PDB file of C-alpha atoms in Angstrom:
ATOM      1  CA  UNK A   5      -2.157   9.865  12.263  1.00 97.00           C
ATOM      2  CA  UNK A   6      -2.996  10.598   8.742  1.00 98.00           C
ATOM      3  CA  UNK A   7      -3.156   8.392   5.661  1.00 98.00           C
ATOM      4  CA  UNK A   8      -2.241   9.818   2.035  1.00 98.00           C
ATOM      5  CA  UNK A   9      -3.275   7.989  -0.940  1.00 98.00           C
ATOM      6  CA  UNK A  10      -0.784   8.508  -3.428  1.00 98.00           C
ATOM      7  CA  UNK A  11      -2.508   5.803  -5.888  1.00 98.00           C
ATOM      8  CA  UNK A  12      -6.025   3.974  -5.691  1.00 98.00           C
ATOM      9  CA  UNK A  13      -6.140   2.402  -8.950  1.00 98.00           C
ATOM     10  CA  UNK A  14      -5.095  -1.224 -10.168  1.00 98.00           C
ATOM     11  CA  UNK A  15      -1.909  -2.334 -12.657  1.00 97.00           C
ATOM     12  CA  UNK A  16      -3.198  -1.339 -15.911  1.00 96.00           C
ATOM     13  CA  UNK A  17      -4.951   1.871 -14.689  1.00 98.00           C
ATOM     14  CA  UNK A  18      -4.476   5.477 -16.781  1.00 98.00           C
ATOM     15  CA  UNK A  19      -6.651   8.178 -15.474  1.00 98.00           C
ATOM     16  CA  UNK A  20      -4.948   7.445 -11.586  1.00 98.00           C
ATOM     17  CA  UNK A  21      -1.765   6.168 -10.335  1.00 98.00           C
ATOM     18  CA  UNK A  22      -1.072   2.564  -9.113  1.00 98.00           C
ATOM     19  CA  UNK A  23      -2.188   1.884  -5.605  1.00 98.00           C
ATOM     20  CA  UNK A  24       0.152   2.952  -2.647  1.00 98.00           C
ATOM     21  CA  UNK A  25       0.272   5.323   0.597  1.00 99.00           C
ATOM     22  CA  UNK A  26       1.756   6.566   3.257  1.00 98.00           C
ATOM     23  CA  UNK A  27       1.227   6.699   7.127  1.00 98.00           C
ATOM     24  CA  UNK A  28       2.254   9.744   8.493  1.00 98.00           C
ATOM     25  CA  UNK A  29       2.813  10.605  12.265  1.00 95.00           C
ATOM     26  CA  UNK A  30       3.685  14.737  12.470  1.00 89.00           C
ATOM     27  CA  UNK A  31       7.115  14.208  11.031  1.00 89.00           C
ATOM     28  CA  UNK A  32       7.459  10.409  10.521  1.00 97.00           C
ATOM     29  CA  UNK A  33       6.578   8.495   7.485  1.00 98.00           C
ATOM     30  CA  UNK A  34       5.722   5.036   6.243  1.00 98.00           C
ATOM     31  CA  UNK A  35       5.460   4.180   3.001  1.00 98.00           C
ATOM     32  CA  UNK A  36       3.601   1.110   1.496  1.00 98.00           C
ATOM     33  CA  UNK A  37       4.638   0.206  -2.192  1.00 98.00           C
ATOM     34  CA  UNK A  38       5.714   2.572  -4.799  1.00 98.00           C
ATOM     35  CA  UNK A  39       3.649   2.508  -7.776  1.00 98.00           C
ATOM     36  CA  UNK A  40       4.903   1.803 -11.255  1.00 97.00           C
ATOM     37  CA  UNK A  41       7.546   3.977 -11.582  1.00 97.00           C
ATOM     38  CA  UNK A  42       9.067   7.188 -11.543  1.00 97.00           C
ATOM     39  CA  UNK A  43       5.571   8.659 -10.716  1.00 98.00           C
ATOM     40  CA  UNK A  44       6.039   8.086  -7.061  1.00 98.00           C
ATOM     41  CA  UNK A  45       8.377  11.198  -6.877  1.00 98.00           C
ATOM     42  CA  UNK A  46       5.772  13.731  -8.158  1.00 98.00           C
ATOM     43  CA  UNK A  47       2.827  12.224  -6.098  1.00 98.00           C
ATOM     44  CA  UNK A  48       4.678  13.041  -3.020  1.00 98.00           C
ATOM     45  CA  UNK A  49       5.643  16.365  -4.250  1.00 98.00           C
ATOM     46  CA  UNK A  50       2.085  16.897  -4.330  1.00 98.00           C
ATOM     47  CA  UNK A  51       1.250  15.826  -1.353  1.00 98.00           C
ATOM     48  CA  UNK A  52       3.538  18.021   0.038  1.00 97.00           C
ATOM     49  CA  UNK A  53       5.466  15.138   1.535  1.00 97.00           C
ATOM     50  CA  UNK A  54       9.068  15.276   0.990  1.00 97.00           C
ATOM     51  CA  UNK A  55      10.659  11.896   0.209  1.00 97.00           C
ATOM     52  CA  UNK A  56      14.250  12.704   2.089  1.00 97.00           C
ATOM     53  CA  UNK A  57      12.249  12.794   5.446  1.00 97.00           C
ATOM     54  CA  UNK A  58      10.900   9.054   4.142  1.00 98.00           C
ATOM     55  CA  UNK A  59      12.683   6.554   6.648  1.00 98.00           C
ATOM     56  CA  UNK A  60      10.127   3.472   6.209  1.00 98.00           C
ATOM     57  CA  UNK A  61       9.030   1.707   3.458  1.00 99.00           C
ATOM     58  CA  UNK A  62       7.145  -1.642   3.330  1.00 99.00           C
ATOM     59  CA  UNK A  63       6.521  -3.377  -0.045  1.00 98.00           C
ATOM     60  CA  UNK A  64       3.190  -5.877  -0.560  1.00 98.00           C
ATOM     61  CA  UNK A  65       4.795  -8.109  -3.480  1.00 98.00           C
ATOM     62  CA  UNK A  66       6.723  -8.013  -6.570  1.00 98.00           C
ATOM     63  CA  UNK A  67       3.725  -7.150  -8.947  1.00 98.00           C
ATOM     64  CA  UNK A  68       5.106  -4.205 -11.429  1.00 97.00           C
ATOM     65  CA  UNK A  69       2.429  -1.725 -10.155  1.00 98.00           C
ATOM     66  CA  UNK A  70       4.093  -1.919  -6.628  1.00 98.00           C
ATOM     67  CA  UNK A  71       7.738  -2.412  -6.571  1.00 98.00           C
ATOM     68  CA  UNK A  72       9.301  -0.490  -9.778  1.00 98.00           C
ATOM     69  CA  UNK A  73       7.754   3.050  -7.487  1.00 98.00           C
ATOM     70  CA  UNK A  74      10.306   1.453  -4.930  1.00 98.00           C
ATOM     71  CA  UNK A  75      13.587   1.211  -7.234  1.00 98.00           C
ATOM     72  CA  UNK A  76      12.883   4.937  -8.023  1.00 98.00           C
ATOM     73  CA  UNK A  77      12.990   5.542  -4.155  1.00 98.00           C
ATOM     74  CA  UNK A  78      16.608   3.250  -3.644  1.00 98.00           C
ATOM     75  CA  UNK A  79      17.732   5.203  -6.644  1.00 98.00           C
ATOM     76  CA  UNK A  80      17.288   8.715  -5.242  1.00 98.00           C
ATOM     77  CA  UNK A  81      17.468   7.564  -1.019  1.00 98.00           C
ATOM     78  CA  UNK A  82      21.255   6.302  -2.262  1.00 98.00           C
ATOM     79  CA  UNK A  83      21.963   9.258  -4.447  1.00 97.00           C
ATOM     80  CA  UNK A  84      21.024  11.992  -2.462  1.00 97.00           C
ATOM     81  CA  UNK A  85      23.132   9.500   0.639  1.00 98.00           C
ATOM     82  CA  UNK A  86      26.156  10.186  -1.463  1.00 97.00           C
ATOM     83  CA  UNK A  87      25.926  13.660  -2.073  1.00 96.00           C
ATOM     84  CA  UNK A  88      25.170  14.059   1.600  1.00 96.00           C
ATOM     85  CA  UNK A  89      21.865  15.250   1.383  1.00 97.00           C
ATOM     86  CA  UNK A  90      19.702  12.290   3.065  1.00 97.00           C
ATOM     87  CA  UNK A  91      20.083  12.320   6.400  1.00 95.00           C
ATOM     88  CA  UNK A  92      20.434   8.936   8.754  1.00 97.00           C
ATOM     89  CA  UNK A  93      19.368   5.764   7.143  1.00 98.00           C
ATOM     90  CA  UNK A  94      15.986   4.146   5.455  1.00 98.00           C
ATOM     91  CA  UNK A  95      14.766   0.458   5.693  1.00 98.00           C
ATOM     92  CA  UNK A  96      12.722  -0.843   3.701  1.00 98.00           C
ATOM     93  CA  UNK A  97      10.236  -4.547   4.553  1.00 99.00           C
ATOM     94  CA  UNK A  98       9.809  -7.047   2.222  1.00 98.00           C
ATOM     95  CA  UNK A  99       9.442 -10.736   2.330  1.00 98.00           C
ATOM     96  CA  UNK A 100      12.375 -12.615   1.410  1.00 98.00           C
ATOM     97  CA  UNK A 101      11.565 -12.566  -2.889  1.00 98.00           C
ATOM     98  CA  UNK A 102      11.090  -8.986  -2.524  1.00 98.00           C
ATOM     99  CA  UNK A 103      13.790  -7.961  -0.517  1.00 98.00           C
ATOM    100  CA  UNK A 104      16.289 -10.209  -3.088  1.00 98.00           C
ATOM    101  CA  UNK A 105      14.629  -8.773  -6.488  1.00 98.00           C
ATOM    102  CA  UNK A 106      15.172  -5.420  -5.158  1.00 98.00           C
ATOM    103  CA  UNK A 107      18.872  -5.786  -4.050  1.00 98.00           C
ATOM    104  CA  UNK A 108      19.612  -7.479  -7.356  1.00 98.00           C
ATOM    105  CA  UNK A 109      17.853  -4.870  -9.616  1.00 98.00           C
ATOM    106  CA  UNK A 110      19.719  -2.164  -7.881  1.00 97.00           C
ATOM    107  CA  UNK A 111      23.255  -4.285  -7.736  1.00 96.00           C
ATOM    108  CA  UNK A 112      22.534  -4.540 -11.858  1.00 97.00           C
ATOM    109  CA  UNK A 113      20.649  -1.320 -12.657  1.00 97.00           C
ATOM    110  CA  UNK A 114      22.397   1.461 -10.844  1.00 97.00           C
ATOM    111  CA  UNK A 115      26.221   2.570 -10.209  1.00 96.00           C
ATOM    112  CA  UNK A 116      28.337   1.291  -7.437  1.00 96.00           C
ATOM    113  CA  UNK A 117      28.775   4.755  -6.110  1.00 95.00           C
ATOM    114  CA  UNK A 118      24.897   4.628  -5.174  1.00 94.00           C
ATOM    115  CA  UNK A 119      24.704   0.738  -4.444  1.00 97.00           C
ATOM    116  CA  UNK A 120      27.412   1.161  -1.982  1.00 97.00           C
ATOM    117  CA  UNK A 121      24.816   2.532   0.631  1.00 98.00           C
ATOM    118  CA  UNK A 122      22.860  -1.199   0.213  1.00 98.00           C
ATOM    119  CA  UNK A 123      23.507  -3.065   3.378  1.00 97.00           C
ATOM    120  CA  UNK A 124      25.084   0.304   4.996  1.00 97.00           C
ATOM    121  CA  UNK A 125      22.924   3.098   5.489  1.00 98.00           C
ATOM    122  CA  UNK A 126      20.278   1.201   3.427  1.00 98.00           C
ATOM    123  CA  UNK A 127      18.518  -1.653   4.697  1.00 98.00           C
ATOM    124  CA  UNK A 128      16.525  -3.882   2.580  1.00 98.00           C
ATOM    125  CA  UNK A 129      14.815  -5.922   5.922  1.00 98.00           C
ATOM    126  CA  UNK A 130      13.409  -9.572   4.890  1.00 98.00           C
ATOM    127  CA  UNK A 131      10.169 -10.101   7.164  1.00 98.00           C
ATOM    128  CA  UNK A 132       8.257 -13.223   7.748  1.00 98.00           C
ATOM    129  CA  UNK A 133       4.768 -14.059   8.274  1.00 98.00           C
ATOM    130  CA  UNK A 134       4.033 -12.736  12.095  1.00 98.00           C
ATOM    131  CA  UNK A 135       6.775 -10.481  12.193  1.00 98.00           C
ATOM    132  CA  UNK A 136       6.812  -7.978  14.414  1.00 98.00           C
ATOM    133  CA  UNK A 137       8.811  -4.304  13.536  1.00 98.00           C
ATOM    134  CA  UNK A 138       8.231  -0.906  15.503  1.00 98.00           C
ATOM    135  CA  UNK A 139       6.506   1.702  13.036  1.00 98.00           C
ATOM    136  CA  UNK A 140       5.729   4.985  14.085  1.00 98.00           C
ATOM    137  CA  UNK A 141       6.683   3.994  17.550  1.00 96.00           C
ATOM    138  CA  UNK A 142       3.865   1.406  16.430  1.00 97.00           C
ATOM    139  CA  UNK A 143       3.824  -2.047  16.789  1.00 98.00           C
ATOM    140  CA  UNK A 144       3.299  -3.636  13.348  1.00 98.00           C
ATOM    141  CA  UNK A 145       3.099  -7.295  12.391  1.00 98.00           C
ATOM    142  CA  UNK A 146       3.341  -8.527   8.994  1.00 98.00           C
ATOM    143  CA  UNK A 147       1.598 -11.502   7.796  1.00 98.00           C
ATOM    144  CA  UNK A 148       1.189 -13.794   4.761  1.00 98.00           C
ATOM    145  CA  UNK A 149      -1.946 -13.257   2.790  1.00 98.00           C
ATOM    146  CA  UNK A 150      -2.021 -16.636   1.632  1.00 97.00           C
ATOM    147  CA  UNK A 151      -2.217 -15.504  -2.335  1.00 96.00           C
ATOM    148  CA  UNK A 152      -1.746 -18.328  -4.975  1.00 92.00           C
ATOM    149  CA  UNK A 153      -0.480 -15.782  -7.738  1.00 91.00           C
ATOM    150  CA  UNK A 154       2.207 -14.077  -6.152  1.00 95.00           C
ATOM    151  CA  UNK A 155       3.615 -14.697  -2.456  1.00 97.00           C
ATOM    152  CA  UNK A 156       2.340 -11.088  -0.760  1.00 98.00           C
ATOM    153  CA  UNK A 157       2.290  -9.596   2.743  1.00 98.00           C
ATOM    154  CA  UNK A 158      -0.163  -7.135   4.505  1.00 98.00           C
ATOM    155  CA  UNK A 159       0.217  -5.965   7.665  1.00 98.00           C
ATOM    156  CA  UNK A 160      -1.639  -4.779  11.083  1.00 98.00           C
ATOM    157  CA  UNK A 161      -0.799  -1.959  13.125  1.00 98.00           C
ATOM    158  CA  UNK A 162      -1.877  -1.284  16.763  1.00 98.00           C
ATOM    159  CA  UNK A 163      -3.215   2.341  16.863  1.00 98.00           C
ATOM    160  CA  UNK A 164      -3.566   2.096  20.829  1.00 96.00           C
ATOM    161  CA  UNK A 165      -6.139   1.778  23.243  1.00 96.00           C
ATOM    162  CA  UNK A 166      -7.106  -1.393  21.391  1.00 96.00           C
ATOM    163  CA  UNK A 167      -7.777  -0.195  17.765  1.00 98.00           C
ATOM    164  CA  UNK A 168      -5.952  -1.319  14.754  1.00 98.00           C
ATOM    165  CA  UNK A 169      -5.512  -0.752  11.449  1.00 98.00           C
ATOM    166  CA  UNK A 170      -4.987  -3.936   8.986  1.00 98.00           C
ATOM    167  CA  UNK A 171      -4.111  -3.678   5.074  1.00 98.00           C
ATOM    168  CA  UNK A 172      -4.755  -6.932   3.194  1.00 97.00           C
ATOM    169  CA  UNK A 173      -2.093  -6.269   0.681  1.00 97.00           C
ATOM    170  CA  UNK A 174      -4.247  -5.862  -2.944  1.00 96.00           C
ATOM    171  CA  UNK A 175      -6.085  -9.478  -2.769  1.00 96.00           C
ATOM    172  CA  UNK A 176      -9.080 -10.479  -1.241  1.00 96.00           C
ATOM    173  CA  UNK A 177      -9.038 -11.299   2.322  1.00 96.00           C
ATOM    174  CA  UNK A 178      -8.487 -15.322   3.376  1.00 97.00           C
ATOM    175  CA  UNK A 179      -9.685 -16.710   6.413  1.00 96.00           C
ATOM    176  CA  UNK A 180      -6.310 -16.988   7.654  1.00 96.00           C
ATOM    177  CA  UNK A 181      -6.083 -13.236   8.085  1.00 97.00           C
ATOM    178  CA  UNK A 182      -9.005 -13.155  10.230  1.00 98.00           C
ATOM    179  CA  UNK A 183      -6.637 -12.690  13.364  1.00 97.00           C
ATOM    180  CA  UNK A 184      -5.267  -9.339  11.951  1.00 98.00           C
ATOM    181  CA  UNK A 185      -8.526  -8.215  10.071  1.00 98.00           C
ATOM    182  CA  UNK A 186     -11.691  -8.870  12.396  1.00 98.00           C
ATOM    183  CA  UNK A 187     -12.559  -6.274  14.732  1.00 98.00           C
ATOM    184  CA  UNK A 188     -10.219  -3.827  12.658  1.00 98.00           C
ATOM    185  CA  UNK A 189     -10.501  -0.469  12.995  1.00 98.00           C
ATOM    186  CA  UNK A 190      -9.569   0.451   9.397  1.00 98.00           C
ATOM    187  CA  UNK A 191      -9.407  -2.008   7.030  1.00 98.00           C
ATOM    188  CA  UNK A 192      -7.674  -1.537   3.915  1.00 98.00           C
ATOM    189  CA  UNK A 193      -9.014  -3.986   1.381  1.00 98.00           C
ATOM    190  CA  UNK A 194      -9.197  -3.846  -2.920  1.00 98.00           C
ATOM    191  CA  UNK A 195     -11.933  -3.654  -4.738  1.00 98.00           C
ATOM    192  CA  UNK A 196     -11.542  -3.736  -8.157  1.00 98.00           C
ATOM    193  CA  UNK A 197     -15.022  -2.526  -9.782  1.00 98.00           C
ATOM    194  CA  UNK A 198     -19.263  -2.525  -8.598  1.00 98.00           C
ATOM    195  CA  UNK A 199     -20.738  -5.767  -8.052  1.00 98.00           C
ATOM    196  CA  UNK A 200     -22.735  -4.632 -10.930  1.00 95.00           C
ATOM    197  CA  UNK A 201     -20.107  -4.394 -13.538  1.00 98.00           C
ATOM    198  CA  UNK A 202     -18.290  -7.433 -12.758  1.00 97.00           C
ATOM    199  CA  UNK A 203     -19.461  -9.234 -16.012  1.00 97.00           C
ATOM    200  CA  UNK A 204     -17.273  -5.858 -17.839  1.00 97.00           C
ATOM    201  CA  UNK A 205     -14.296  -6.167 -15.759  1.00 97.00           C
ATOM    202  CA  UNK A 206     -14.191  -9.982 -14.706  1.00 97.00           C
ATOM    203  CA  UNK A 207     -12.675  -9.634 -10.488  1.00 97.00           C
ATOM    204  CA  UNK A 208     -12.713 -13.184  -9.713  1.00 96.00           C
ATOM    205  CA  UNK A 209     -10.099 -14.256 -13.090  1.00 94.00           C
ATOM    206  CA  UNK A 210      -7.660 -11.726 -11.298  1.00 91.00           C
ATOM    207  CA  UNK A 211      -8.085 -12.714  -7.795  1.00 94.00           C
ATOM    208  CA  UNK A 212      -9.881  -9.542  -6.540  1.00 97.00           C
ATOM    209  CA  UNK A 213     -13.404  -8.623  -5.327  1.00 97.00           C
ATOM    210  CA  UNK A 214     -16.027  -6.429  -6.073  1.00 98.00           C
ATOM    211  CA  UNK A 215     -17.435  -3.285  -3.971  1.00 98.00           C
ATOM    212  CA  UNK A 216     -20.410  -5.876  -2.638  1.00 98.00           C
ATOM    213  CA  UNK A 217     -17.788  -8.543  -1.355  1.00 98.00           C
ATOM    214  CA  UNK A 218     -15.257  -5.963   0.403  1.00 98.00           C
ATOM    215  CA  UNK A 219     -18.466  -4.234   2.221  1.00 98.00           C
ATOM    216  CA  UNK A 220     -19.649  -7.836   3.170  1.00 98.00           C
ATOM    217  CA  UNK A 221     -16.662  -8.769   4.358  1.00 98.00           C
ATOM    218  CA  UNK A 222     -16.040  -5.839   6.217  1.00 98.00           C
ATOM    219  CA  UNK A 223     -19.405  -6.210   7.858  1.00 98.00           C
ATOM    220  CA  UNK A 224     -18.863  -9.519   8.705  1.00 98.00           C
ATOM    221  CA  UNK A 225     -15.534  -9.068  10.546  1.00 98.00           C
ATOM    222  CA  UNK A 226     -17.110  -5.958  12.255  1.00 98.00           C
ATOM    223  CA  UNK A 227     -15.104  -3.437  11.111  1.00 98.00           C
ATOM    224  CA  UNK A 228     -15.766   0.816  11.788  1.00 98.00           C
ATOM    225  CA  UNK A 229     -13.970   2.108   8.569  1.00 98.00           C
ATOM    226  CA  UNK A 230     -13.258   0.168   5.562  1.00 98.00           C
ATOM    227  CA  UNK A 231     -11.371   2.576   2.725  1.00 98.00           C
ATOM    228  CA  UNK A 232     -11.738   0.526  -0.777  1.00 98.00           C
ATOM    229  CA  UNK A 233      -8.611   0.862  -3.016  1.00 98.00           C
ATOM    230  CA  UNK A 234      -6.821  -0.843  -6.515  1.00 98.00           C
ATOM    231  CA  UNK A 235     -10.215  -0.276  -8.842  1.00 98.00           C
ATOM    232  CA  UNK A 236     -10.553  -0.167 -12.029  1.00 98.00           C
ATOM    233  CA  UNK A 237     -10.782   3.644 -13.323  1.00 98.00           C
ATOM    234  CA  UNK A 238     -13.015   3.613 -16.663  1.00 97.00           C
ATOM    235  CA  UNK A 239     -15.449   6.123 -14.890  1.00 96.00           C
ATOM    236  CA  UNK A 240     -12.781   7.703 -12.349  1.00 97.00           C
ATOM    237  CA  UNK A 241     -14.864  11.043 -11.905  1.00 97.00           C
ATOM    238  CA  UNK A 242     -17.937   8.533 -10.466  1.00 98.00           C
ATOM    239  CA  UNK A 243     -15.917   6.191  -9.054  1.00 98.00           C
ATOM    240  CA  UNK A 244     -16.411   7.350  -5.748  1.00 98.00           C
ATOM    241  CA  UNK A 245     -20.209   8.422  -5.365  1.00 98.00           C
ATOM    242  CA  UNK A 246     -21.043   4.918  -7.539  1.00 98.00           C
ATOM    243  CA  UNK A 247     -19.017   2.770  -5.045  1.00 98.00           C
ATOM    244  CA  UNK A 248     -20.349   4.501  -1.730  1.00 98.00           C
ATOM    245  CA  UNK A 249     -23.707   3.695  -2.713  1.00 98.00           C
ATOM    246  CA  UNK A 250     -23.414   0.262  -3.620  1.00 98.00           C
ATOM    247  CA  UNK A 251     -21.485  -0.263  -0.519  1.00 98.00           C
ATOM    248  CA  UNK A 252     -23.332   1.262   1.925  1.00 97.00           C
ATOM    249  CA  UNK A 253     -26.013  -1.690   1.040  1.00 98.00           C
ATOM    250  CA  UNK A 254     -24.128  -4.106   2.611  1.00 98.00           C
ATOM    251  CA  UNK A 255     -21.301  -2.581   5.049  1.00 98.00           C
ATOM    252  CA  UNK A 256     -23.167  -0.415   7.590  1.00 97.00           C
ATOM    253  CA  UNK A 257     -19.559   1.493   8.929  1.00 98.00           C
ATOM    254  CA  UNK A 258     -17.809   4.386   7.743  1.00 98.00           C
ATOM    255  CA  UNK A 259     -16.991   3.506   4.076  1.00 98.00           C
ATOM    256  CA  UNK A 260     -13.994   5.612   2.329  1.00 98.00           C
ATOM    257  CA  UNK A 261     -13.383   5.565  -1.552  1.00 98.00           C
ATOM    258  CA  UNK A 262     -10.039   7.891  -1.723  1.00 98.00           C
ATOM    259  CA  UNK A 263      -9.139   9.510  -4.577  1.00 98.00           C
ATOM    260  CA  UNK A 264      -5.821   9.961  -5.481  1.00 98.00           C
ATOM    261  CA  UNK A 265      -3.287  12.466  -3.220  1.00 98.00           C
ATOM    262  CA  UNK A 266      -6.701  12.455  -0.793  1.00 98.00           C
ATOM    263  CA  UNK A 267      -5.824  12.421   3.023  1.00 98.00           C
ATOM    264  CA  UNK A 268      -7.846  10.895   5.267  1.00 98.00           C
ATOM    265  CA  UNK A 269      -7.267  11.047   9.551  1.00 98.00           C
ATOM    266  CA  UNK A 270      -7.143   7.648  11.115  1.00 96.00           C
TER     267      UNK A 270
END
């Protein structure tokens, strides 16, 4: 299996795209939220991974930086349905507030010869907290992250021969995730700037960590690869060498700090 991050950065970033990826298995594709827009399209082009062979899409929450990616994907999944160029169908998870917003915002934004394929060939899937879906030929189970800004899911997914690989959606991890996260074999967890710059950036008024509390967490919950994603990006060409080393104080694993369209084996 191979992970592709199209996007590591947070809402507001400009030198790197919002944070989302995709799972790939040879041929097979899942795709976790979209980005902030029409931006999705080219990062996949980059990463040489064409969006018509995307069947699987999972979104976090309704935050801008994650779902409007995902209305450029029902846009072109439905054209391309009518024109007869996308083969089969697509589904795409959400909880229930997702999966409404994004069946009304197509029903009001796009033309009924596209929207016709909602419900048909295109499934917008509500999921709820312990939810189990096949992936990949994966089981995955979704689960509530317990946020207090926005209702958000991550999700776990069985790798086999008892490893697992757990995404805590882009808040910081709650004890009521420690089912899904402890003992992880990747854990996908935000990080949104050093420990030492936190008096610049201010984490904790956003709800999200710093380098120091992911790796302590991830230490903690004994995990054997943590990849750090949704940072800040004022010094994107350090970003990764400055967050490896103060990481590696405190989370003695394999730490990852992707850069964008970077693919990493899992």
């Amino acid at each position: 299996m191979e992970l592709t991050m199209l996007g590591t950065g947070n809402a507001l970033v400009t030198e790197c795209y919002n944070t989302c990826f995709v799972l790939q298995e040879e041929k097979q594709y899942f795709l976790v939220d979209g980005g902030g827009g029409n931006e999705i399209l080219h990062r996949l082009k980059i990463a040489d991974i064409n969006w018509k062979e995307i069947r699987t899409i999972f979104v976090t929450h309704k935050h801008v930086d994650h779902l409007l990616g995902i209305l450029w994907m029902i846009r072109m999944i439905c054209q391309k349905m009518n024109r007869g160029e996308y083969e089969g169908d697509a589904t795409i998870y959400a909880h229930e507030e997702v999966a409404d917003l994004l069946k009304d915002m197509a029903e009001k934004l796009y033309v009924e010869k596209e929207t016709k394929f909602i419900g048909k060939r295109l499934h917008i899937l509500t999921v709820g907290d312990g939810d189990e879906k096949e992936i990949l030929g994966r089981k995955v189970t979704f689960f509530d992250i317990g946020s207090t800004k926005a209702k958000q899911f991550g999700f776990s997914m069985d790798l086999g021969e008892g490893k697992k690989l757990t995404c805590c959606g882009d808040e910081p991890y709650r004890n009521l995730e420690e089912k899904y996260a402890k003992d992880s074999t990747w854990l996908l967890h935000e990080a949104f700037c050093l420990e030492s710059e936190a008096d610049i950036f201010h984490p904790y008024e956003k709800h999200h960590s710093t380098v120091k509390d992911a790796c302590e967490l991830a230490e903690k919950l004994n995990v054997k690869n943590l990849l750090l994603y949704h940072t800040e990006d004022k010094n994107i060409k350090n970003r990764k060498k400055l967050y490896e080393e103060e990481g590696k104080k405190y989370f003695h694993g394999n730490l990852y700090v992707p850069d964008d369209l970077e693919k990493i084996k899992i």
